[in-house]
Structures are given as structure tokens and as C-alpha cells.
CSV table of C-alpha atoms in Angstrom, one decimal:
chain,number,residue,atom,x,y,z
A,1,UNK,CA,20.3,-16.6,9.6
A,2,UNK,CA,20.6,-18.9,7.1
A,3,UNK,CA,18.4,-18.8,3.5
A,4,UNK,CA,17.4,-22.6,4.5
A,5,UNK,CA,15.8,-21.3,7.6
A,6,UNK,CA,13.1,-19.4,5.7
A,7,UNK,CA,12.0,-22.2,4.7
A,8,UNK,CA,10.5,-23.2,7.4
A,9,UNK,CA,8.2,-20.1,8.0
A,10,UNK,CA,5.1,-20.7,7.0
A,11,UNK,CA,4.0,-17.3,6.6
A,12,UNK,CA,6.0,-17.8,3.3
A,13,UNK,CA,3.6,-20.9,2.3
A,14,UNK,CA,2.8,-19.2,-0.5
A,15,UNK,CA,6.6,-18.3,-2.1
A,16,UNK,CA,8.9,-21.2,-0.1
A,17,UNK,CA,7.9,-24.1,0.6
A,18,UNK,CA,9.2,-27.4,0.3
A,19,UNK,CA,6.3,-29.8,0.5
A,20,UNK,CA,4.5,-27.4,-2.2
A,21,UNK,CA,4.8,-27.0,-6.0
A,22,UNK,CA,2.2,-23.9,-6.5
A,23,UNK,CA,3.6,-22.2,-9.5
A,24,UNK,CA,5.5,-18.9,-8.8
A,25,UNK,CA,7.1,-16.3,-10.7
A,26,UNK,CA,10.9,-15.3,-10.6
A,27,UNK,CA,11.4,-11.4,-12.1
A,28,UNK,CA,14.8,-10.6,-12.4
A,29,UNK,CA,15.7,-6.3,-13.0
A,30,UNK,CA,19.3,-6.3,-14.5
A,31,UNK,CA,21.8,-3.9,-15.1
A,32,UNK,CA,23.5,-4.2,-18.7
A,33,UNK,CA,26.7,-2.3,-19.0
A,34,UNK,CA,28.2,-2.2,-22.5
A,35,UNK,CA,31.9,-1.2,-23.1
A,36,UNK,CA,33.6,-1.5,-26.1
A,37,UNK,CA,34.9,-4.8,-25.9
A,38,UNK,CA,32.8,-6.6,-23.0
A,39,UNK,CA,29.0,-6.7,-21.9
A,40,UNK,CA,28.3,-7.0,-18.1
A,41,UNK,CA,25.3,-7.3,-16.1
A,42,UNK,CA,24.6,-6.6,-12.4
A,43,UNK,CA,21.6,-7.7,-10.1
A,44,UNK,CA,19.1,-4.7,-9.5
A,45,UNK,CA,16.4,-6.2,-8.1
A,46,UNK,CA,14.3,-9.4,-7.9
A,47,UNK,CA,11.3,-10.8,-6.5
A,48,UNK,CA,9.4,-13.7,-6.1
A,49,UNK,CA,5.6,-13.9,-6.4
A,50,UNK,CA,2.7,-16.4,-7.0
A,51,UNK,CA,1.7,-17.1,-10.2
A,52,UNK,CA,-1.2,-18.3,-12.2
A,53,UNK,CA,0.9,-19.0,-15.3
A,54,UNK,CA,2.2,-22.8,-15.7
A,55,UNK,CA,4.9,-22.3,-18.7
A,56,UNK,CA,7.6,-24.2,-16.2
A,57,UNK,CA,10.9,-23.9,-16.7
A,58,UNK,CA,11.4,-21.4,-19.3
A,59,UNK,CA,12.5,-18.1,-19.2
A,60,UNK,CA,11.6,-15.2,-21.0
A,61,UNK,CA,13.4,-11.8,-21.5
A,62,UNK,CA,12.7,-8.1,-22.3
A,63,UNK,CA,15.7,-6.7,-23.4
A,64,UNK,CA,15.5,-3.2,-22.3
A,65,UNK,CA,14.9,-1.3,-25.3
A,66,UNK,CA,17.8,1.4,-26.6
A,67,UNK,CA,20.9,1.7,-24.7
A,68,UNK,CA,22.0,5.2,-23.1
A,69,UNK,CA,25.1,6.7,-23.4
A,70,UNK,CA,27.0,7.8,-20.0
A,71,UNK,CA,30.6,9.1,-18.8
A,72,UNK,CA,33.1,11.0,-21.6
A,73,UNK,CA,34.7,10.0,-24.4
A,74,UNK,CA,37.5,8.3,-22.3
A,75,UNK,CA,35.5,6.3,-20.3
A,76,UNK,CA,32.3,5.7,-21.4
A,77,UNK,CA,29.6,3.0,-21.8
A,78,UNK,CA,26.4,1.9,-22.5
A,79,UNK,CA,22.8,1.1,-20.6
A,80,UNK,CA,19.8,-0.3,-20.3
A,81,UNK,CA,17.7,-2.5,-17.9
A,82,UNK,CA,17.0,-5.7,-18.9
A,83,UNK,CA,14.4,-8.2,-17.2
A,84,UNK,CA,14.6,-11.7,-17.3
A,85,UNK,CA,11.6,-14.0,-16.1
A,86,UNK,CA,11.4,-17.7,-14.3
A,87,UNK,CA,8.0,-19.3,-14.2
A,88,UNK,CA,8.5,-22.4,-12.2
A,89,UNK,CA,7.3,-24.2,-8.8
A,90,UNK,CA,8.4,-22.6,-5.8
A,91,UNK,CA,10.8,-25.4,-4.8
A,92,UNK,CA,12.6,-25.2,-8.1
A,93,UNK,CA,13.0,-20.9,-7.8
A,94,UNK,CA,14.7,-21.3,-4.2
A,95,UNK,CA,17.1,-23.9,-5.2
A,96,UNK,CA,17.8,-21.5,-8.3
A,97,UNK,CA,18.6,-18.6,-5.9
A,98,UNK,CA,20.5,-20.9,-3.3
A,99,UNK,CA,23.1,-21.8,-6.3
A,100,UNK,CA,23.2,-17.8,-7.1
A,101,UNK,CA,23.9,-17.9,-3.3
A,102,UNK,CA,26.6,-20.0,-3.4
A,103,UNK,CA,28.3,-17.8,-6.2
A,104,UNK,CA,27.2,-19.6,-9.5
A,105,UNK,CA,26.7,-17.7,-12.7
A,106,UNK,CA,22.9,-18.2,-13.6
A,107,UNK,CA,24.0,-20.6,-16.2
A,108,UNK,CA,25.8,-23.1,-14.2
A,109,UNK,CA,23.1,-22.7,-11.1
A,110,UNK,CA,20.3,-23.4,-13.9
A,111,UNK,CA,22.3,-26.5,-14.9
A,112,UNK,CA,22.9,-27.7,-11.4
A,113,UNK,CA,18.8,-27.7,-10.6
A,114,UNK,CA,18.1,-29.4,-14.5
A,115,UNK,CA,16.0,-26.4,-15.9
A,116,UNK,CA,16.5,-24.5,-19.6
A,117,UNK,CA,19.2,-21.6,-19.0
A,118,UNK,CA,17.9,-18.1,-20.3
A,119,UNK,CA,18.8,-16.7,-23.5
A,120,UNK,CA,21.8,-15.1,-25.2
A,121,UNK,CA,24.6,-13.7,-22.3
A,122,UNK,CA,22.1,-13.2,-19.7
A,123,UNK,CA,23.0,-16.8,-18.1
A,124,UNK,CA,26.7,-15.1,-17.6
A,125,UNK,CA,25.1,-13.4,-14.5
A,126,UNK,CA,26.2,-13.6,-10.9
A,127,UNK,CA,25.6,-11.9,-7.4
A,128,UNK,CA,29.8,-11.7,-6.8
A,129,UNK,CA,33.0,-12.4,-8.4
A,130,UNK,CA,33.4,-15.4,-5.7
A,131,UNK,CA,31.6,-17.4,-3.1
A,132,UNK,CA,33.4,-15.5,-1.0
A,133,UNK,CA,32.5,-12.0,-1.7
A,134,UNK,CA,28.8,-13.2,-2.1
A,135,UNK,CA,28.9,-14.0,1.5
A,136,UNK,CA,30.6,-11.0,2.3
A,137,UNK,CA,28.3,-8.8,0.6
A,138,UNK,CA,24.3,-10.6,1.2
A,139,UNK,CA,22.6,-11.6,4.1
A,140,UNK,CA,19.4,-13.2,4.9
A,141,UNK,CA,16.6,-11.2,6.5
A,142,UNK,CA,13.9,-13.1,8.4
A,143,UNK,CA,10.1,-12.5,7.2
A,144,UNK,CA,8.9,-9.0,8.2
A,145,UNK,CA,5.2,-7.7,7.6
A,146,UNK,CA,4.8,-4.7,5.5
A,147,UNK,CA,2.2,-2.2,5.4
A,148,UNK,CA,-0.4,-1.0,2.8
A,149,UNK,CA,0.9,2.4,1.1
A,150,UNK,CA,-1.9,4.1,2.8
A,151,UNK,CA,-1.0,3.1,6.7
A,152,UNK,CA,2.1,4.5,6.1
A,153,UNK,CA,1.1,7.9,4.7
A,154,UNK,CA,-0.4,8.4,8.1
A,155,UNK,CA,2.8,8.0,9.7
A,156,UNK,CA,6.0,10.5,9.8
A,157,UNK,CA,8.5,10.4,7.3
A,158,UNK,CA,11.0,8.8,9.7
A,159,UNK,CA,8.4,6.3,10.9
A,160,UNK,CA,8.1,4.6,7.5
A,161,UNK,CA,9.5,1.7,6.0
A,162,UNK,CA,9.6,-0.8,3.1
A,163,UNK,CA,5.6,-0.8,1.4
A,164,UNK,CA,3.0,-3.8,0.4
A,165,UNK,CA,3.0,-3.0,-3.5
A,166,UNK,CA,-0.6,-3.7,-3.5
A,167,UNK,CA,-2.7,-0.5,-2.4
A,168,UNK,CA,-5.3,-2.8,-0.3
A,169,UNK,CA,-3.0,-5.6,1.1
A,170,UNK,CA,-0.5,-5.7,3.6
A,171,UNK,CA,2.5,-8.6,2.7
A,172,UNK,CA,5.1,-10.8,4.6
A,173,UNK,CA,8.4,-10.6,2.8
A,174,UNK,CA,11.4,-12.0,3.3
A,175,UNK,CA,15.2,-10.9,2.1
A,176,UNK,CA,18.8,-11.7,0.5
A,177,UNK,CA,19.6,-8.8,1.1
A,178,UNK,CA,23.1,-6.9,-0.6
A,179,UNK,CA,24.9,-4.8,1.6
A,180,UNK,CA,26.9,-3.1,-0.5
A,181,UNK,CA,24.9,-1.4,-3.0
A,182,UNK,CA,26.8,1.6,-3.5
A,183,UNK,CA,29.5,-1.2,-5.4
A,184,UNK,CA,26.8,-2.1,-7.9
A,185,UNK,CA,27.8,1.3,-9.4
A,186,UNK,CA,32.1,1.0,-9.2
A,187,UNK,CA,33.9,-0.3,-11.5
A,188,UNK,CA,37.5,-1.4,-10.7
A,189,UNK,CA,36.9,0.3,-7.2
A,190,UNK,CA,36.2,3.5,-8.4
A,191,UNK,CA,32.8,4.9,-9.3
A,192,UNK,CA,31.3,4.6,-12.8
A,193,UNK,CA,31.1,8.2,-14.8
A,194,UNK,CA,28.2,10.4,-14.3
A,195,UNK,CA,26.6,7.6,-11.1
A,196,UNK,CA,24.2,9.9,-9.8
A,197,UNK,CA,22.9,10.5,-13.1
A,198,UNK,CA,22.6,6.7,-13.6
A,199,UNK,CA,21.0,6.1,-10.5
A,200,UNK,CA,18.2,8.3,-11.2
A,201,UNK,CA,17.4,6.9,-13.9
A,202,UNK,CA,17.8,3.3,-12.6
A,203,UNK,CA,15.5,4.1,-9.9
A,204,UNK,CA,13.0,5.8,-12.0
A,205,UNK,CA,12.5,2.6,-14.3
A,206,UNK,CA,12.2,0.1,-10.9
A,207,UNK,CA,9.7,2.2,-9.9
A,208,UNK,CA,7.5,2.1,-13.6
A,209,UNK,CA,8.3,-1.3,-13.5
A,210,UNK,CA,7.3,-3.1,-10.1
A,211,UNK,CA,5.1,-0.8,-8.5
A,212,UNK,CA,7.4,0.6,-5.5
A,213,UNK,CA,8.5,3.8,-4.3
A,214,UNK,CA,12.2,3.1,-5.5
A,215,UNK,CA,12.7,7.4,-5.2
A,216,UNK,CA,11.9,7.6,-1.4
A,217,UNK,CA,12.0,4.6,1.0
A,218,UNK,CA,11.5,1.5,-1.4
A,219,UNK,CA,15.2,2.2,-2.7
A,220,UNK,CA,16.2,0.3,0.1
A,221,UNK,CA,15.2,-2.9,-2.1
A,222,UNK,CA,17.8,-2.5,-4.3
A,223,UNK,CA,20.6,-5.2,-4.9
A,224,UNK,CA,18.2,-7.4,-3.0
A,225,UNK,CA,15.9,-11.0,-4.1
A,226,UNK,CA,13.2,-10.7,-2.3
A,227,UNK,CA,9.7,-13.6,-1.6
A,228,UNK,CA,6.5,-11.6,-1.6
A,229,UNK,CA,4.0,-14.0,0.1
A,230,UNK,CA,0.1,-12.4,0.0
A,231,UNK,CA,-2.1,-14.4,2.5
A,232,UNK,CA,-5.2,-12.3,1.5
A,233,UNK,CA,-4.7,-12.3,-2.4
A,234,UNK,CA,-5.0,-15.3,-4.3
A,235,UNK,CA,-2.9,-15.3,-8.0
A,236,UNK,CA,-6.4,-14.2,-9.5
A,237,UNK,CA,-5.7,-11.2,-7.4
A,238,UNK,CA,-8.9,-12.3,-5.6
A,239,UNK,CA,-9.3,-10.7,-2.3
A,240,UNK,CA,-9.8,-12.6,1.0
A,241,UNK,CA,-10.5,-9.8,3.1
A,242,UNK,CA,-13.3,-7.0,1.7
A,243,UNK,CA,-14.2,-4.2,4.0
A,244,UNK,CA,-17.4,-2.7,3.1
A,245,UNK,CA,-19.4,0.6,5.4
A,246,UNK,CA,-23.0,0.1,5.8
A,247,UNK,CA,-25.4,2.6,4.4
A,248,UNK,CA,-28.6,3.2,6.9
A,249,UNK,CA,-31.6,4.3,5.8
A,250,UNK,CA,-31.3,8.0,7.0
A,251,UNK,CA,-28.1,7.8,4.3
A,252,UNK,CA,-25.5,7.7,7.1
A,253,UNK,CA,-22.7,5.4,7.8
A,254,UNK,CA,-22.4,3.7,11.4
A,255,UNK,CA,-21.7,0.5,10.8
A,256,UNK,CA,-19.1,-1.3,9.1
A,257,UNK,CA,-18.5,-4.7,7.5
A,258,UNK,CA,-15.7,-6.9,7.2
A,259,UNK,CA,-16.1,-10.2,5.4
A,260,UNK,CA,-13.3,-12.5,5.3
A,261,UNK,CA,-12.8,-15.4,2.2
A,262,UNK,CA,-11.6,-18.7,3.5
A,263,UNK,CA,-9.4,-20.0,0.8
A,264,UNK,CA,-6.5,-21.6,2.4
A,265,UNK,CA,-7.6,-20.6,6.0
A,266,UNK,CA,-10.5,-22.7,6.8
A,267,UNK,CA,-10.5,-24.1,10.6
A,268,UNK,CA,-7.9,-21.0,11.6
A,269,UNK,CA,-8.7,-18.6,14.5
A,270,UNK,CA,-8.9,-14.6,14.1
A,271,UNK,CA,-9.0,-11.8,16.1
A,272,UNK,CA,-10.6,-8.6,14.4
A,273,UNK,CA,-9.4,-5.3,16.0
A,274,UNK,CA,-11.5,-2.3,14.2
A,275,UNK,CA,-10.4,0.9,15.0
A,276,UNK,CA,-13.0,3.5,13.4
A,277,UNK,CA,-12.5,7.3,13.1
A,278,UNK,CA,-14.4,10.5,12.8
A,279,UNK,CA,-12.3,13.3,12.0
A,280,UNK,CA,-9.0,12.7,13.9
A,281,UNK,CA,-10.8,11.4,16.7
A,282,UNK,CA,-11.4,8.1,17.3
A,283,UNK,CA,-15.0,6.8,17.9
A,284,UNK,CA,-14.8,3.0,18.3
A,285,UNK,CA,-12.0,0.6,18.6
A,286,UNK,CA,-13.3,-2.9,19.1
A,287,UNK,CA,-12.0,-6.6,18.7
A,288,UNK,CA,-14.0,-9.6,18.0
A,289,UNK,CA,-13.0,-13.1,17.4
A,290,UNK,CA,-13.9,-15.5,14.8
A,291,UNK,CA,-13.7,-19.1,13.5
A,292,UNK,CA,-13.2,-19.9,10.0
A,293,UNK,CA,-16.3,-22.8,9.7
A,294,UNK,CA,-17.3,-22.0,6.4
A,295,UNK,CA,-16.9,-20.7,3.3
A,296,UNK,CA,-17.0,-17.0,4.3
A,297,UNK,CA,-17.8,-15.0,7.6
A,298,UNK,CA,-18.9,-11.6,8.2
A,299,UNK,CA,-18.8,-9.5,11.2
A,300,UNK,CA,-20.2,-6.0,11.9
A,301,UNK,CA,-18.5,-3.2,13.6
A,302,UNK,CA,-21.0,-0.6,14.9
A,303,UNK,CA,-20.2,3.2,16.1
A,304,UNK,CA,-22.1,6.0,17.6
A,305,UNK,CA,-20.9,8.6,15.4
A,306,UNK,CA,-20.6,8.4,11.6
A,307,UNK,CA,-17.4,7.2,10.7
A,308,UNK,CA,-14.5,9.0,8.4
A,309,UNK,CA,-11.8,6.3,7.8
A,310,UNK,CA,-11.5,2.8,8.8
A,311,UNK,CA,-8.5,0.8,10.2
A,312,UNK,CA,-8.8,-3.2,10.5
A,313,UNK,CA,-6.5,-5.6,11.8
A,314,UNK,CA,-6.6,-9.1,11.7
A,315,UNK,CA,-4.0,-11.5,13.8
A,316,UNK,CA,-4.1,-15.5,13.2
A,317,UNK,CA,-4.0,-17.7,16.3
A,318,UNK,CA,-1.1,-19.8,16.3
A,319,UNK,CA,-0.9,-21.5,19.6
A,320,UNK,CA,-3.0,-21.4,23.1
A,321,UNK,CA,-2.1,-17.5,24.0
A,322,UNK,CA,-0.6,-16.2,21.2
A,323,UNK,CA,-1.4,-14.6,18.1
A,324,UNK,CA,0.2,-13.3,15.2
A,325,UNK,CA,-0.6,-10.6,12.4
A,326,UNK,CA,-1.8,-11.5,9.7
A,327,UNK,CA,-4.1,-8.4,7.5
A,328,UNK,CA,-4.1,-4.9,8.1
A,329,UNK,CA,-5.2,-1.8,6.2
A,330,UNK,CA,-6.5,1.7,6.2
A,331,UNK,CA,-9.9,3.2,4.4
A,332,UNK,CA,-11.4,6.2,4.2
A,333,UNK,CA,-14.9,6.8,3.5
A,334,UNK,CA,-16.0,9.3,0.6
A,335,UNK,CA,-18.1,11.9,1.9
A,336,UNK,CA,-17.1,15.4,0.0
A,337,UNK,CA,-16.2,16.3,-3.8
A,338,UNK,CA,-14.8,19.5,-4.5
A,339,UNK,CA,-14.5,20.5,-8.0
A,340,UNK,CA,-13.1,23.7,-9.6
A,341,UNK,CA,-13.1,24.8,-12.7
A,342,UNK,CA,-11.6,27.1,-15.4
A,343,UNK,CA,-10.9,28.4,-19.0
A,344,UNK,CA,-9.2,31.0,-20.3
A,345,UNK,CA,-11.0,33.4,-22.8
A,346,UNK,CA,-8.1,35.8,-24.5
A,347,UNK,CA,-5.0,36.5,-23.9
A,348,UNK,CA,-3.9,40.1,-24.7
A,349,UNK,CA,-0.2,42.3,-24.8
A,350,UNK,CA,0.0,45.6,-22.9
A,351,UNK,CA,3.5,47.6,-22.7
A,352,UNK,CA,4.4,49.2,-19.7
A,353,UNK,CA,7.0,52.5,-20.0
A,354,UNK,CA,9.0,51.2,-16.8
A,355,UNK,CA,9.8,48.3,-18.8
A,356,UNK,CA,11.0,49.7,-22.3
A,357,UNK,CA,14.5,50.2,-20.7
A,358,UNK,CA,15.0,46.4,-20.2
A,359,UNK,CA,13.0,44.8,-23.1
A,360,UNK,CA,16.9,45.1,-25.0
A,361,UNK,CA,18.7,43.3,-21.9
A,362,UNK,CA,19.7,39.7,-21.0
A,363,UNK,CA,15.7,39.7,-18.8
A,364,UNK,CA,14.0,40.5,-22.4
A,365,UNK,CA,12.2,37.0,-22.3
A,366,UNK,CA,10.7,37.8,-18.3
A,367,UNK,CA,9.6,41.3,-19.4
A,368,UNK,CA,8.0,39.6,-22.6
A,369,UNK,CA,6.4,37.7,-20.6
A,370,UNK,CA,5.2,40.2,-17.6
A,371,UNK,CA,3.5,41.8,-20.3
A,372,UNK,CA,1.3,39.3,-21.3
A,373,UNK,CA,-2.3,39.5,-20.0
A,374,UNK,CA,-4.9,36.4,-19.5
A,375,UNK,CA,-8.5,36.7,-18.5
A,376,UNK,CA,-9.6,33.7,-16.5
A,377,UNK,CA,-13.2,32.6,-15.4
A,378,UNK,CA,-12.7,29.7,-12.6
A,379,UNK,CA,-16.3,27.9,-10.5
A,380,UNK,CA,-16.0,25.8,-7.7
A,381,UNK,CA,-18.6,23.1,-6.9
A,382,UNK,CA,-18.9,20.9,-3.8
A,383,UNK,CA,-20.8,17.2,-4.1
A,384,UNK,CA,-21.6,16.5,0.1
A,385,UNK,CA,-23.5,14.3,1.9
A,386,UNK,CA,-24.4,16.9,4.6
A,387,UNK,CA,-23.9,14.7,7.5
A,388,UNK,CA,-20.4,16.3,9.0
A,389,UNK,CA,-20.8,17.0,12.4
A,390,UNK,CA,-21.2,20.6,13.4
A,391,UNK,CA,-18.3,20.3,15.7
A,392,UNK,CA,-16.0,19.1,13.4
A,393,UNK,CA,-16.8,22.1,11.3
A,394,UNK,CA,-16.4,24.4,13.8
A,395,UNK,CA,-13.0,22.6,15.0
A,396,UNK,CA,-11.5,23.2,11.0
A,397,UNK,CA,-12.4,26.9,11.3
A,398,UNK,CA,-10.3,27.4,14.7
A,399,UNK,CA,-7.7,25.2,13.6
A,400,UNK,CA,-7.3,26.9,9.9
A,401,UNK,CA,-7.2,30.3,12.2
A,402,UNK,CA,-4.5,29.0,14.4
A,403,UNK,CA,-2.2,27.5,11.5
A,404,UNK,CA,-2.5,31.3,10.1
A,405,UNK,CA,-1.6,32.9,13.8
A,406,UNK,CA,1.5,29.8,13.9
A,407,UNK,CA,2.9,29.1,11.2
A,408,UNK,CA,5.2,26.4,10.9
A,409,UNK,CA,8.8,27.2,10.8
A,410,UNK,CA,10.3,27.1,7.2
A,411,UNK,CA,12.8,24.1,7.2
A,412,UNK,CA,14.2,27.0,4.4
A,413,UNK,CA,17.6,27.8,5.0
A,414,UNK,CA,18.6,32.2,4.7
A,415,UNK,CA,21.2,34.5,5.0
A,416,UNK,CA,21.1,36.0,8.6
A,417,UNK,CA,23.2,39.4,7.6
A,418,UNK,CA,24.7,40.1,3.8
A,419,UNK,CA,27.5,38.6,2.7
A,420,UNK,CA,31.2,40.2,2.9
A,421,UNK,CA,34.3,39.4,0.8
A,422,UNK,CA,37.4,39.4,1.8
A,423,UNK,CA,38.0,42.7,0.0
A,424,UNK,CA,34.9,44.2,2.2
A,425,UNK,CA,32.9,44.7,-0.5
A,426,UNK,CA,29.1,44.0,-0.3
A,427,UNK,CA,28.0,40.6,-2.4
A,428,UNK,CA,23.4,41.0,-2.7
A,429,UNK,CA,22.3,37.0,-3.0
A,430,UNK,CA,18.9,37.2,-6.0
A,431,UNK,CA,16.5,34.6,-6.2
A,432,UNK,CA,15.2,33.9,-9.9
């Protein structure tokens, strides 16, 4: 696929599109390496985003902060991430990245599309030595939809993927991706001194900074640019879609309401799929279509049970018989607090004769420290609406029973027999 093509998607209205100016925002994560005679910087992330700010064309930096130290006295260097940010018309970003695509340092792509180039040696940037490595290295990725943080938690470990950074809005995003990340971290084809080390810490500060889960399955994004187009957040971070449960009279929640904003989307089609669950069970799962005539709509969802957690889906009509997704999200209702309290009065020392032998010995700090007595006080309180259902109590007693009678298997590893040396003598492993 080619980055050109993407253009044409217009679930990416909002990030690429070339009959629109809205104002967007280019963040650029870099890696600075300083050596002793040279500074070089590498591509660690970026992403594209709508913006409410209209300062076009210039860039503005945050430089990082103080530099750490990695690898020996032979080969070492310096570190820090840098960021670098683009506030500019969404037309004017994409060619940006297309020259970056082409191989250009960020200098020479800024002078190719007529905008300011950023400050100091940031500008000496580029994705690949050569055109030709770039296009070895990065490919496009067509628009996929991501998921809210909490769909996903529902799901296996091996069932998730990439996340929406926004807790209550799913995304569409599309990728240059690099497929060779593990050479953002080699220098003259062999790897840069303590890399694991550096990678953590890399990872770490992408996480502070943008909002994904760069230590689990958001470390996928690095290396890559990425457009992040919202279709139910405006750039006031103004939601479109607001789901709100009903309160009834007797203080119980049946019914549910979802209420969408028009914004860009008046005259569009919808089909509302709301899935509502008590317990693990689910209760209701209905759809309902609607037209977008007016300002805003709202539609109930009822249930015959109260109602524990929420999921909604929304897919936009885009031709006779066929729709496409557009929203979707997961809620859960508040309906128990459970508090629990403590403090600690005194602390007192009491010497034990089986441990005088040992208080002299390499374990002096543990014994000090099994010495030591604490008294404790701890309350628990519990805040409930006293509406669960009595067989969804009973149903958590059994199962709580049965966890205790089964117990998962430990995904621990152990020593089946003891160890033996060559030498046959006995080796004890200790755990401390």
C-alpha cells in the first residue's frame, strides 16, 4: 500500500485529508545520542492528532532534560529523549512525512513543503541513511480500529492489541510503520552498550509521555508515525457519544441511555448494538437504528434485570447493505465500595534465644528484623446499594469454594528431584 492511498480513507477525515485544512498536531519522540565528537538522533515515535491550537508552521522543542550516561569507558555515550512539535494543517503534516518518506533529513523535507525548519540540529533527522533503506525498512498500514483500554482488559492476554489512548473512545489509526526496530538500537551493526538497559528506560518515558502502554502491547508503536483520527472527540475533547444508566425510583438501574452529539455526522445512519450484563451473564443484547436529523438523539436500552456493565457499539451506514464500525466501549456500573482501614500503634523489640547464635552472621539484618514487633488495628467498611441479586451471591460463594478445591496450576517453574554434580555431591537450591 502506498502512504497516498490513505488519503483517501475518510475515516481519517479528521488527520489526512486533502480537501481539508483543520489544524493538527505533529509530536515527534526522538532519540539523542551523544558521542564525543558527533550528536545523532533516531525516530522513536510520532503521532498525528487534531488540534485546537493555530500557531502554523512553527515548531517547538523540549529538549529532554539531563543526558544519561550508558556503556564503559571505551564505548560510551550519552541520552535523552527529546520532543519536537509541528502545529500545522493536516495537508501540510502529510506532505512533511511523505518527504521523511522519501529519505529527506527534516530540514530539507521542511524546505521542500515552504515551512520554518525546527531548531538547532534537530532538522539533521531522518528515518534512514538512504531512500533506499527507508523503503526497505517502513511500510504503510491501512486504517485499523482500536479499542478502549477497558474492552481489552476483558480479553486474554494473547487476544489484545494496539489501545485507543483515550480511556472512553475507541480510534481509527493508521501506520508508517518501521520494521526494524531492533536497528534503532545498533550502531555500526552491532548493538549499543548496555540496550536493554536503554530500552527500559526508553519505553518507560513513551509511556509518561503519550499515554500508551509502551511496557506491554503498545511497544509495538515504536519506530512508527502514526494518524490518530477520533470520530467521537472533538479537539475540545468534547464527547459525541455519552452513555448514561437510568436511575428508577425504587433506586435500581434497568434502563440505559445513550445519547449521541451530531457534530460532523448530521444526516448519517447508525446502528446501536447494546449488549448489557449482570454479573457475567448477559441480560439484553439489542440493536436499534437511528438517523442523525438533529442536533442530538437519544435512545433507551431497557433490561429485565439490573444491569452490572455496559457494552455499546455503534457502526455508520456506508452504502445500501453495509455498515461499518464506528464507536465502541465498555462501562461498568458502581454498585459496591469496600474500604479497609489501618494504623499502627507501637512498634516494640523482643529477643528470641534461637536467634542469638545468628544475630553475628552474614543474616544479622533478617534476624534484626524478625525481631521486631508491630501492633496493628485494621476496619473494613462496605458502601452497597443492596440490590445484587441473591443468586449472584450465592453463585460467588460456590465459585470462591471451587477456586479453593482447583486451584489453578502455578505457571512457576521447580525442581522435580535435587540437583547432582558431576562429583555426586548434593547441591540444596534456597529461596530468599
Amino acid at each position: 500500500m502506498k502512504l497516498e492511498d490513505l488519503r483517501q480513507d475518510d475515516r481519517l477525515f479528521r488527520v489526512m485529508n486533502s480537501n481539508c485544512k483543520r489544524p493538527c498536531a505533529l509530536n515527534l519522540w526522538l532519540m539523542e545520542l551523544t558521542r564525543e565528537d558527533s550528536i545523532e538522533y533516531r525516530l522513536l515515535y510520532g503521532w498525528v492528532i487534531p488540534s485546537n491550537y493555530g500557531d502554523h508552521g512553527h515548531w517547538y522543542k523540549a529538549d529532554g532534560g539531563s543526558k544519561d550516561t550508558f556503556g564503559n569507558q571505551d564505548k560510551s555515550y550519552k541520552f535523552r529523549i527529546p520532543k519536537l512539535s509541528l502545529y500545522d494543517d493536516q495537508d501540510t503534516i502529510f506532505k512533511l512525512i511523505k518527504e521523511l518518506y522519501k529519505g529527506q533529513t527534516l530540514n530539507k523535507a521542511c524546505e521542500k513543503i515552504n515551512i520554518s525548519s525546527p531548531p538547532e540540529l534537530y532538522g539533521e533527522l531522518k528515518l534512514e541513511d538512504s531512500k533506499e533503506k527507508v523503503a526497505r525498512n517502513f511500510v504503510v498500514r491501512p486504517t485499523v480500529f482500536l479499542e478502549t483500554k477497558k474492552s481489552l482488559i476483558r480479553k486474554q492476554k494473547y487476544l489484545r492489541g494496539l489501545s485507543s489512548p483515550i480511556r472512553y473512545a475507541s480510534i481509527f489509526s493508521a501506520s508508517l510503520i518501521n520494521i526494524n526496530k531492533f536497528d534503532l538500537f545498533k550502531d555500526n551493526e552491532s548493538e549499543l552498550p548496555q540496550r536493554n538497559a536503554l530500552i527500559r528506560k526508553i519505553l518507560l518515558r513513551l509511556k509518561e509521555e503519550t499515554g500508551f502502554n509502551f511496557i506491554e502491547y503498545d511497544s509495538k508503536r515504536l519506530g512508527n508515525i502514526e494518524w490518530l483520527s477520533i470520530p467521537t472527540i472533538d479537539e475540545y475533547e468534547n464527547q459525541s457519544v455519552v452513555i448514561k444508566p437510568l436511575i428508577d425510583d425504587d433506586n435500581k438501574i434497568y434502563r440505559l441511555k445513550v445519547k449521541i452529539i451530531s457534530q460532523d455526522y448530521s444526516g448519517n445512519e447508525f446502528l446501536i448494538r447494546c449488549r448489557l450484563r449482570n454479573g457475567n451473564e448477559i441480560v439484553t443484547d439489542e440493536c436499534k437504528i437511528c438517523n442523525i436529523d438533529k442536533e442530538k438523539i437519544e435512545i433507551i436500552f431497557e433490561s429485565n434485570e439490573i444491569f452490572t456493565n455496559n457494552l455499546i457499539t455503534i457502526w455508520e451506514k456506508t452504502s445500501e447493505d453495509s455498515w461499518r464500525i464506528w464507536y465502541e466501549n465498555i462501562n461498568s456500573v458502581l454498585r459496591n465500595i469496600n474500604m479497609k482501614m489501618g494504623y499502627q500503634e507501637y512498634q516494640a523489640n523482643i529477643e528470641l534465644e534461637m536467634l542469638k547464635d545468628y544475630k553475628n552472621s552474614n543474616v544479622r539484618k533478617r534476624i534484626e528484623n524478625l525481631e521486631k514487633v508491630e501492633y496493628s488495628h485494621f476496619e473494613q467498611s462496605q458502601i452497597s446499594d443492596n440490590t445484587n441479586d441473591l443468586w449472584r451471591l450465592e453463585g460467588e460463594k460456590i465459585i470462591k469454594l471451587t477456586n479453593k478445591l482447583f486451584p489453578l496450576k502455578s505457571e512457576g517453574g521447580f525442581f522435580s528431584k535435587r540437583l547432582e554434580s558431576r562429583r555426586n555431591r548434593t547441591w540444596n537450591t534456597k529461596f530468599y
